[in-house]
Coordinates of N, CA and C in Angstrom, one line a residue:
X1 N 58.0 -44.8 -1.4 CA 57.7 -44.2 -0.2 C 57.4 -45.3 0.9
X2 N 56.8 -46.4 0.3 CA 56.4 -47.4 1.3 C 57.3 -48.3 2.2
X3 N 58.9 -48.8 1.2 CA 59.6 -49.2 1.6 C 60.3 -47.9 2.8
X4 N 60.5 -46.5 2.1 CA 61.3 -45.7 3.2 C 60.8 -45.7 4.4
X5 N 59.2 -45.8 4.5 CA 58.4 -45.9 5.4 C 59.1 -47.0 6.7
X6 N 58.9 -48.6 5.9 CA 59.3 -49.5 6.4 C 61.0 -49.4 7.3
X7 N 61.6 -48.8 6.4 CA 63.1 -48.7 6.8 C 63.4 -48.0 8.0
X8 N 62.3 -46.5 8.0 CA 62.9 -45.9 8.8 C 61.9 -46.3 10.1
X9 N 60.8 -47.6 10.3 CA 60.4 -47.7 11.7 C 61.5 -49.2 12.0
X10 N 61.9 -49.9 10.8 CA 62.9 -51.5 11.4 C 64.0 -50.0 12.3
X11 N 64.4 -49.0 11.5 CA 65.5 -48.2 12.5 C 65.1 -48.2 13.6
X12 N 64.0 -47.4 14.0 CA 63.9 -47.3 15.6 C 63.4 -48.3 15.7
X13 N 63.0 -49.4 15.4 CA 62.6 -50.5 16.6 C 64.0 -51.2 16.7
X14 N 65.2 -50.9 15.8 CA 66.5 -51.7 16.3 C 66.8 -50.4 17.4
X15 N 67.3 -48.9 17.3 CA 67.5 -48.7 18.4 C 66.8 -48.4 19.8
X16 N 65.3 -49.0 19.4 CA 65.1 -49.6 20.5 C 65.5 -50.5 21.3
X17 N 65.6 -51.4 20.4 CA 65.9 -52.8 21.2 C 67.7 -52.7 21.9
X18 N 67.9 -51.9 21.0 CA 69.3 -51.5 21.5 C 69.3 -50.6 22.7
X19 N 68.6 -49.6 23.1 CA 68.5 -49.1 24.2 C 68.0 -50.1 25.6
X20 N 67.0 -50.5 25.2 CA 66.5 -51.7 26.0 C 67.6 -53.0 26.3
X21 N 68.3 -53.2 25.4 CA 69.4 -54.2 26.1 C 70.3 -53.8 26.7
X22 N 71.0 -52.8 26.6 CA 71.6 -51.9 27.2 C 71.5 -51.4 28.7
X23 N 69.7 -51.2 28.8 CA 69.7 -50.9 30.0 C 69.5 -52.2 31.3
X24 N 68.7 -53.2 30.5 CA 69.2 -54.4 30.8 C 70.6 -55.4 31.4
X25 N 71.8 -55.0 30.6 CA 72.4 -55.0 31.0 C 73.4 -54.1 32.2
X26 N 72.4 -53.2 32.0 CA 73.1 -51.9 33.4 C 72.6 -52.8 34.6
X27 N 71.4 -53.7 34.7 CA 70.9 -54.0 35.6 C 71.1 -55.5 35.7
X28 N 72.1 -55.7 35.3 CA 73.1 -57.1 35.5 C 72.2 -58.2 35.4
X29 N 71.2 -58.1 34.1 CA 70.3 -59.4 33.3 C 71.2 -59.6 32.5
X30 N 71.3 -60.8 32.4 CA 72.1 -61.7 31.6 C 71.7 -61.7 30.2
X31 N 71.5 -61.7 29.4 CA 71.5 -61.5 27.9 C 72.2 -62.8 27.0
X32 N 71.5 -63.5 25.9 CA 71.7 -64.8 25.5 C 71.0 -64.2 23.9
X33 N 72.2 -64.3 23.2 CA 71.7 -64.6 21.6 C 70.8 -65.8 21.3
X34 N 69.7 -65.6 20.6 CA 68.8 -66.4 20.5 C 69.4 -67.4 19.1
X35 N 69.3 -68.8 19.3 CA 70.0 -69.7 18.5 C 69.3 -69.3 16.8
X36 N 70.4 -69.2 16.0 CA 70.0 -69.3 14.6 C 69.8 -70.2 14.1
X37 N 68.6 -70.4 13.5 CA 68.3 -71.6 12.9 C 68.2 -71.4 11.3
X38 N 68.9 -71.1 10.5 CA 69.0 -70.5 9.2 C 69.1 -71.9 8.5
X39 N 68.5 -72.3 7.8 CA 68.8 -73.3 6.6 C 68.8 -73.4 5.6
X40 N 70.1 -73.8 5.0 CA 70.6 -73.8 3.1 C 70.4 -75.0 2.7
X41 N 69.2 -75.2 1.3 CA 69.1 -76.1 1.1 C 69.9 -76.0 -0.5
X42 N 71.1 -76.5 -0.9 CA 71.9 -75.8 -2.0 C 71.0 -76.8 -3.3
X43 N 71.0 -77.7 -3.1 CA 70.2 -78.7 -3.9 C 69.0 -78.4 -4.7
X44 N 68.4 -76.9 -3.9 CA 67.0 -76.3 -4.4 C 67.8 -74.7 -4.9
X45 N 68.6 -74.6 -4.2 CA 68.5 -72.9 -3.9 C 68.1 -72.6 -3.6
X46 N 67.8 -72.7 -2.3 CA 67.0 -72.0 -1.6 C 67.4 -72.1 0.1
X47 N 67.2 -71.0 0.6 CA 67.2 -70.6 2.3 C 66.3 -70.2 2.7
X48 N 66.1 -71.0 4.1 CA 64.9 -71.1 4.5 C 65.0 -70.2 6.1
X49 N 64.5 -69.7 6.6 CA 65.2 -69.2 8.3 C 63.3 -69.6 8.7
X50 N 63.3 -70.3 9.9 CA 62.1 -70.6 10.1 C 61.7 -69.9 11.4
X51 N 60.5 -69.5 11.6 CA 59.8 -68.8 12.3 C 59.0 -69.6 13.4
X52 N 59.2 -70.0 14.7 CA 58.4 -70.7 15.0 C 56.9 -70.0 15.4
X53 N 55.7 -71.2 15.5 CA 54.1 -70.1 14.9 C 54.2 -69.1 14.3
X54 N 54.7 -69.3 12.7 CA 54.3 -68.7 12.1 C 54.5 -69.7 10.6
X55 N 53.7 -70.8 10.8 CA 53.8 -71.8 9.5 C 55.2 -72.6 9.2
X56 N 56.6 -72.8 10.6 CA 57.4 -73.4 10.2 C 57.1 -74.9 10.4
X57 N 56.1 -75.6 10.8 CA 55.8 -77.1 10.3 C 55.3 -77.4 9.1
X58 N 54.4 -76.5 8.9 CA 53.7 -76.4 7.2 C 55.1 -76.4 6.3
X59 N 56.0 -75.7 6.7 CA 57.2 -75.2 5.6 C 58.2 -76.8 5.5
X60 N 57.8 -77.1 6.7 CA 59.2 -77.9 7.1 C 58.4 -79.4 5.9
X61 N 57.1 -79.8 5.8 CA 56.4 -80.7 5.1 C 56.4 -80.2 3.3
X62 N 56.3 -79.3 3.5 CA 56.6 -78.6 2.0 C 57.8 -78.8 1.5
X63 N 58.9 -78.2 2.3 CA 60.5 -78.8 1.6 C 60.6 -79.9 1.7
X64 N 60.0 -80.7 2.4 CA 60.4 -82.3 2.5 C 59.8 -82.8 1.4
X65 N 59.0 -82.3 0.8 CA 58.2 -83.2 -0.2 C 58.8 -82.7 -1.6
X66 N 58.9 -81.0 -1.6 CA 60.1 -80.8 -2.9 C 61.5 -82.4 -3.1
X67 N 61.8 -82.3 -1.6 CA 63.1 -82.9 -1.7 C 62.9 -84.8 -1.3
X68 N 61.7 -84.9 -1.3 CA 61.1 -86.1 -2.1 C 61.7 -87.2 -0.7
X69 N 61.2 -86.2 0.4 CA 61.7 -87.0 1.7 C 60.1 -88.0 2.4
X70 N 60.3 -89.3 2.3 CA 59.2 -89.8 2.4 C 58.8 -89.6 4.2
X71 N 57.7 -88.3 4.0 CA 57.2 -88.2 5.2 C 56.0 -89.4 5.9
X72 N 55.4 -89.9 5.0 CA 54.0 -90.8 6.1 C 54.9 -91.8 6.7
X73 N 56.5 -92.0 6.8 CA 56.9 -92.9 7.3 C 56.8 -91.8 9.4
X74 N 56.8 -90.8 9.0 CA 57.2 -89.9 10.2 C 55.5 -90.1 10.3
X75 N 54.8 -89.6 9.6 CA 52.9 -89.4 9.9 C 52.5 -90.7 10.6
X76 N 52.8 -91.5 10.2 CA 52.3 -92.9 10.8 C 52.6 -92.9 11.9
X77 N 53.5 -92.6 12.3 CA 53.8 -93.1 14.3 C 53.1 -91.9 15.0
X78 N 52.3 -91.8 15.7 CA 51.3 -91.0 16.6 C 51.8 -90.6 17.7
X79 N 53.3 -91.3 18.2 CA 53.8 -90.3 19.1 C 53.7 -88.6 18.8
X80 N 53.6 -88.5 20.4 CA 53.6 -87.4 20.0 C 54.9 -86.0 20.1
X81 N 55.1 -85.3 18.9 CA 56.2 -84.4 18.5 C 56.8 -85.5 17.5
X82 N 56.6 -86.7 17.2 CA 57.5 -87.4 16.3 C 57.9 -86.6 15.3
X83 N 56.4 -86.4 14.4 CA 56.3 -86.0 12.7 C 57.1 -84.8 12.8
X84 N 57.0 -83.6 13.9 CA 58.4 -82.6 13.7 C 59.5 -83.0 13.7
X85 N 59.8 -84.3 15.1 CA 61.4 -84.5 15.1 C 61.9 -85.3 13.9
X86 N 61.0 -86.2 13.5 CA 61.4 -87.4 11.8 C 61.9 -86.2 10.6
X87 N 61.0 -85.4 10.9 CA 61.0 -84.8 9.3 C 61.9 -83.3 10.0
X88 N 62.1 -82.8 10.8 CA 63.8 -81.9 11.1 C 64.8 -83.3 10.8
X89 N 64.7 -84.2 11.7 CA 66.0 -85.4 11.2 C 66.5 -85.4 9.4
X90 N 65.0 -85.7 9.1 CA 64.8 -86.2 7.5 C 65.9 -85.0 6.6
X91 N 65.7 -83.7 7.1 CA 65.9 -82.3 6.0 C 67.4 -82.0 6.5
X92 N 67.9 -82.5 7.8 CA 69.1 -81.7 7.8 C 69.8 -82.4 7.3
X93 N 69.9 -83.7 6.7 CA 71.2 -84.2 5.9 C 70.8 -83.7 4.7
X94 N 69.7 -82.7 4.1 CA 70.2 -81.6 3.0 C 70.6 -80.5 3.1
X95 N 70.5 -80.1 4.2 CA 71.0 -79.1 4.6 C 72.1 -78.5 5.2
X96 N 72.8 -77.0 5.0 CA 73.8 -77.1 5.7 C 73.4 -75.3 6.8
X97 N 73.5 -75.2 7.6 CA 73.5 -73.8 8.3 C 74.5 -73.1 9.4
X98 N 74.8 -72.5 9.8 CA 73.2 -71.7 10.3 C 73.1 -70.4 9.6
X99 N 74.2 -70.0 8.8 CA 74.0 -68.7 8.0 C 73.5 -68.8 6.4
X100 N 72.9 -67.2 6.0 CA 72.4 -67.4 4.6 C 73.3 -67.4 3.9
X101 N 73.5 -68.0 2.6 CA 74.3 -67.9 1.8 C 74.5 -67.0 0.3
X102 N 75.1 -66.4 0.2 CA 74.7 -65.2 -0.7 C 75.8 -65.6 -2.1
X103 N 74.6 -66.2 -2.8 CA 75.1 -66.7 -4.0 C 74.5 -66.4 -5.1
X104 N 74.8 -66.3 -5.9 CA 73.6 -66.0 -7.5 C 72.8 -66.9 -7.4
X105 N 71.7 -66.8 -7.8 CA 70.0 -67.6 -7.8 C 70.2 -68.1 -6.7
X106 N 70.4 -67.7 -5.5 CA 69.8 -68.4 -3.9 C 69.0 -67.5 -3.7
X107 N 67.6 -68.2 -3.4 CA 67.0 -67.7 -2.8 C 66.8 -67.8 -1.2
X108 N 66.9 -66.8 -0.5 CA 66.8 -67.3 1.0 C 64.9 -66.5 1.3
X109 N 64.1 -66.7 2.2 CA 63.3 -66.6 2.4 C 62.7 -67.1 4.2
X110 N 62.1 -66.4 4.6 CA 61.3 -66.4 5.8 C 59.8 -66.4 5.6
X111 N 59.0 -67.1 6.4 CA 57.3 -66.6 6.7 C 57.5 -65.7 7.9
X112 N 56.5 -64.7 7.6 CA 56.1 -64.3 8.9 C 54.5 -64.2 9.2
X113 N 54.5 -63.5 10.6 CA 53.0 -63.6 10.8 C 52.2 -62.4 12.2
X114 N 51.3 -62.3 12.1 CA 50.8 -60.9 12.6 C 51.5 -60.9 14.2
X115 N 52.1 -60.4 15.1 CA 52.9 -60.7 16.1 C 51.2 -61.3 17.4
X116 N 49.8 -60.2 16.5 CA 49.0 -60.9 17.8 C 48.6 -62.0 17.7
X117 N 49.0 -62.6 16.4 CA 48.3 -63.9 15.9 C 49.4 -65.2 16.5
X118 N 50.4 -64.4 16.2 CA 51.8 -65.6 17.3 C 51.2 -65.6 18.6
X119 N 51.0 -64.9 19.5 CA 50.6 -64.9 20.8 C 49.3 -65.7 21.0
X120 N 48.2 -65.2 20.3 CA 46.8 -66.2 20.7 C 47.0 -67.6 19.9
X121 N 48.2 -68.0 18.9 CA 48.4 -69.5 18.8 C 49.2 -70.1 19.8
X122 N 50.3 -69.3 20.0 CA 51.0 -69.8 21.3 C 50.6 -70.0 22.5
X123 N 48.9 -69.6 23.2 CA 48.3 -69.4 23.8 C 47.9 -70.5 24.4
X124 N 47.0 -70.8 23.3 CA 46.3 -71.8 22.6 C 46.7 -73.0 22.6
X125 N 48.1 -73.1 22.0 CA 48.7 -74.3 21.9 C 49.7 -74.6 22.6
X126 N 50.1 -74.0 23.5 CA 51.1 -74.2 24.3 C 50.7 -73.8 25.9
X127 N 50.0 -72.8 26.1 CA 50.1 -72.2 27.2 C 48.4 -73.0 28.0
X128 N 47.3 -72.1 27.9 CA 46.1 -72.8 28.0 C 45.6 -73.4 28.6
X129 N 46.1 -74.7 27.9 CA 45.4 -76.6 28.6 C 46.3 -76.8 29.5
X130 N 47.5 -76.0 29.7 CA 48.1 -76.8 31.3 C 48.9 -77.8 31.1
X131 N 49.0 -78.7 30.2 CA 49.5 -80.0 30.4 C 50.7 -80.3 29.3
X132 N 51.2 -79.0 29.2 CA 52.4 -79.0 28.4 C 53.6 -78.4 29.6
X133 N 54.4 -79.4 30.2 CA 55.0 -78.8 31.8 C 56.2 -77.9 31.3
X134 N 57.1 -78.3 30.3 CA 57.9 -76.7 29.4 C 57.7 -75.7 29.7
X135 N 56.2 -75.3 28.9 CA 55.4 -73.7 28.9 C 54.6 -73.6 30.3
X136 N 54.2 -74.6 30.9 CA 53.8 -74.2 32.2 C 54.5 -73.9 33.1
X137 N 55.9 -74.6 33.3 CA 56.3 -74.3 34.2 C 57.3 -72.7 34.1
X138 N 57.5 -72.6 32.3 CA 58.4 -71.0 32.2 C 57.3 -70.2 32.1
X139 N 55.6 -70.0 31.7 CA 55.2 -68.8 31.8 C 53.7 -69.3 32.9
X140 N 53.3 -70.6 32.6 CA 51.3 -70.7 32.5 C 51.3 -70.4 34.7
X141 N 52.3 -71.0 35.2 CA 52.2 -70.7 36.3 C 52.3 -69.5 37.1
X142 N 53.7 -68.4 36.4 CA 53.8 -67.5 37.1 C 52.8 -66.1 36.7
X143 N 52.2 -66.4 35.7 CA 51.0 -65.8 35.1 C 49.8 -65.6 36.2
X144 N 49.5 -67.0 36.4 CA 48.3 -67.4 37.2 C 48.6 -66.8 39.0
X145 N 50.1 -66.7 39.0 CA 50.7 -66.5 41.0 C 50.3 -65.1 40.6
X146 N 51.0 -64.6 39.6 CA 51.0 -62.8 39.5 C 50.0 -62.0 39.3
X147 N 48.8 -62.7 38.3 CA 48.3 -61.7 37.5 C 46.7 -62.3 38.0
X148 N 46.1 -63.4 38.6 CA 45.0 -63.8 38.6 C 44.2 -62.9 39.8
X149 N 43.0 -62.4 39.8 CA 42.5 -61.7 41.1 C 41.9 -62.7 41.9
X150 N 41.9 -62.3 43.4 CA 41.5 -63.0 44.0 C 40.7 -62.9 45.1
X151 N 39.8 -63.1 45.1 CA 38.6 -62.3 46.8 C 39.9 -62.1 48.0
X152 N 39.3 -60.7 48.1 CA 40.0 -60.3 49.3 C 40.6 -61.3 50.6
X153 N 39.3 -61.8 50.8 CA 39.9 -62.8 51.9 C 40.8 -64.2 51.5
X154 N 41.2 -64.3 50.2 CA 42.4 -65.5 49.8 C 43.4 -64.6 49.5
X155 N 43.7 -63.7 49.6 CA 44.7 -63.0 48.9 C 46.0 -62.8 49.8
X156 N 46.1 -63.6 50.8 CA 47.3 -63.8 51.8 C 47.5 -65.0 51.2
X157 N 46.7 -66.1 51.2 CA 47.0 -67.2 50.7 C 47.3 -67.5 49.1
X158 N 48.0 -66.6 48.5 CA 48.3 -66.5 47.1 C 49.2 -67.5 46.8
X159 N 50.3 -67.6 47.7 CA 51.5 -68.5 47.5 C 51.2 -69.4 47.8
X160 N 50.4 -70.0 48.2 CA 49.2 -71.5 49.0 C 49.1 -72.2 48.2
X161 N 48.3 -71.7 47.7 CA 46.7 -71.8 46.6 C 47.9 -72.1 45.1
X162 N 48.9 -70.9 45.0 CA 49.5 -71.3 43.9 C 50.3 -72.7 43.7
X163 N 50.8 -73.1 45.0 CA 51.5 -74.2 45.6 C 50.8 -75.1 44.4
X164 N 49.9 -75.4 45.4 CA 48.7 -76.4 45.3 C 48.4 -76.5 43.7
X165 N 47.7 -76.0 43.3 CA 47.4 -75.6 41.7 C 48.5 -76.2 40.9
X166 N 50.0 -75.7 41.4 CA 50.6 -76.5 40.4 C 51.2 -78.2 40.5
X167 N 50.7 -78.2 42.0 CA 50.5 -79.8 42.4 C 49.6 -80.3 41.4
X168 N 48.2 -80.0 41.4 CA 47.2 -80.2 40.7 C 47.7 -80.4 39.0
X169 N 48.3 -79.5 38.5 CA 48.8 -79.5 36.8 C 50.0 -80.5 37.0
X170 N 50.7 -80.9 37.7 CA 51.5 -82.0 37.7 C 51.1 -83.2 38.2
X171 N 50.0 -83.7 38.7 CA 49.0 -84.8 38.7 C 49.8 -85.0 40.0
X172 N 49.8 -84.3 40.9 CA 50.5 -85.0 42.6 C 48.8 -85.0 43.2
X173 N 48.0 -83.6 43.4 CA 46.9 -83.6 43.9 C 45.3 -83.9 42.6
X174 N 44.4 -84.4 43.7 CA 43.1 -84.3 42.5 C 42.4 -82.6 42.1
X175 N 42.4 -82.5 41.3 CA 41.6 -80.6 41.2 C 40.8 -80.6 42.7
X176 N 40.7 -78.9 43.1 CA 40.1 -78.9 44.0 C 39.6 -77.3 43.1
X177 N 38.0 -77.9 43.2 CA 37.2 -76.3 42.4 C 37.0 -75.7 43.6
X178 N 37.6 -75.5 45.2 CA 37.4 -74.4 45.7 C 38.9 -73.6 45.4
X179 N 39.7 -74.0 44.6 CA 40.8 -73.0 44.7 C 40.7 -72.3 43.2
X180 N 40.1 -71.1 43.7 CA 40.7 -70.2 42.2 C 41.7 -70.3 41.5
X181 N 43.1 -70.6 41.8 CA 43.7 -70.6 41.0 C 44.1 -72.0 40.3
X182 N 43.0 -72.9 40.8 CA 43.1 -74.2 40.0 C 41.7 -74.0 38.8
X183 N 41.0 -72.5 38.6 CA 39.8 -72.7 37.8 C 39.8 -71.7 37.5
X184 N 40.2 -71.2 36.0 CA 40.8 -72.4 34.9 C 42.2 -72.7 35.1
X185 N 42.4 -74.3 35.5 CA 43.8 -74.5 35.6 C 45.1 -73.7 34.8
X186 N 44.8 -73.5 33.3 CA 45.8 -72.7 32.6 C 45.8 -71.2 32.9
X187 N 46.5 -70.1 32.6 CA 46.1 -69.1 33.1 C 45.3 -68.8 31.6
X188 N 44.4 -67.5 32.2 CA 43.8 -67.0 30.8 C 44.5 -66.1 30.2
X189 N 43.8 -65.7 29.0 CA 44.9 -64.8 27.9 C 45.0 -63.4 28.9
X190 N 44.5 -63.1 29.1 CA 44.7 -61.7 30.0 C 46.4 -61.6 31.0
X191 N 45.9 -63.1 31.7 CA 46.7 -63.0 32.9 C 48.5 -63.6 31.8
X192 N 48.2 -64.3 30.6 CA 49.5 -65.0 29.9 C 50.0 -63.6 29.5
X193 N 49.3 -62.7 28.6 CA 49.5 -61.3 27.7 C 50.4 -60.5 29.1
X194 N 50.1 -60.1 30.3 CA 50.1 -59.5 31.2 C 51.5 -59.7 31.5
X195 N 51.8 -61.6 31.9 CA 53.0 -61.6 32.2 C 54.2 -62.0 30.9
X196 N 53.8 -62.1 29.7 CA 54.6 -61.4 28.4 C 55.3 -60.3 28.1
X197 N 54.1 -59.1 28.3 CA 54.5 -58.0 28.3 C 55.3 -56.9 29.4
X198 N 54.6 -57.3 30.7 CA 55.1 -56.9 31.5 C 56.4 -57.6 32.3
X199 N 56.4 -58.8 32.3 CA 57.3 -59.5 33.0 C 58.6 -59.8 32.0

């Protein structure tokens, strides 16, 4: 009963998402397959499809260490993003993808994880402190222009104030604590959730 359960809500949340692209595309949004990142490791049996925030660095240190890939050579250098890019370098010359492979004893497998728990890590670690200019500049700013309130009498100066602020997170100006929308420089989860869902 529990699996039929499951089957029949993945149904409508696909023809949802199928209704929703659809009407998307009535309204001439461009639409982009999201890249597969499927990985066959034949050596183990096993397939991996990683999830990002939802434990695929944990996973990625785990198969490296089955397949006896010497990671502290990646841990030792303190740049920062190395230890992901060394150790993706390290695994794909075991690897071959981007599809599963459906063979006797392959195991293919995914992590997942609660969808609110993806959001308040992604939040957190990406969005937040501001000083990641990727995620600021595709969500932390238009969050803060859209969704932050502001005393009546700044609220002409929205597009000002937002100017400025992102001068400020790109180190052109010094912080100025009279502009709200430089405090708190990142947007908060309210104003990030707001323009996720709604935008």
């Amino acid at each position: 009963a529990y699996f039929s359960a499951v089957r029949e809500e993945m149904k409508k949340r696909n023809e949802r998402l199928k209704t929703r692209c659809e009407e998307l595309r009535g309204r001439g949004v461009e639409l982009k397959e999201a890249p597969v990142q499927f990985r066959n490791f034949k050596k183990l049996q096993l397939g991996w499809c990683p999830v990002f925030k939802a434990g695929s660095t944990n996973w990625k240190d785990y198969i490296a260490k089955i397949l006896s890939i010497d990671t502290k050579r990646c841990a030792g250098i303190k740049k920062k993003g190395f230890f992901e890019t060394c150790l993706h370098n390290a695994m794909v010359q075991f690897a071959t993808y981007p599809y599963p492979i459906k063979e006797q004893n392959m195991v293919n497998f995914m992590s997942i994880r609660h969808p609110y728990e993806r959001l308040v890590s992604a939040f957190r670690d990406k969005v937040e402190p501001a000083n990641k200019m990727q995620f600021y500049n595709k969500i932390g700013s238009f969050a803060k222009r859209s969704y932050r309130i502001l005393p009546n009498e700044l609220e002409n100066e929205r597009e000002e104030l937002s100017r400025l602020s992102d001068m400020v997170v790109h180190q052109k100006l010094p912080s100025d604590p009279n502009n709200p929308l430089d405090n708190p420089r990142g947007p908060t989860f309210v104003e990030f959730i707001k323009a996720v869902l709604i935008d």
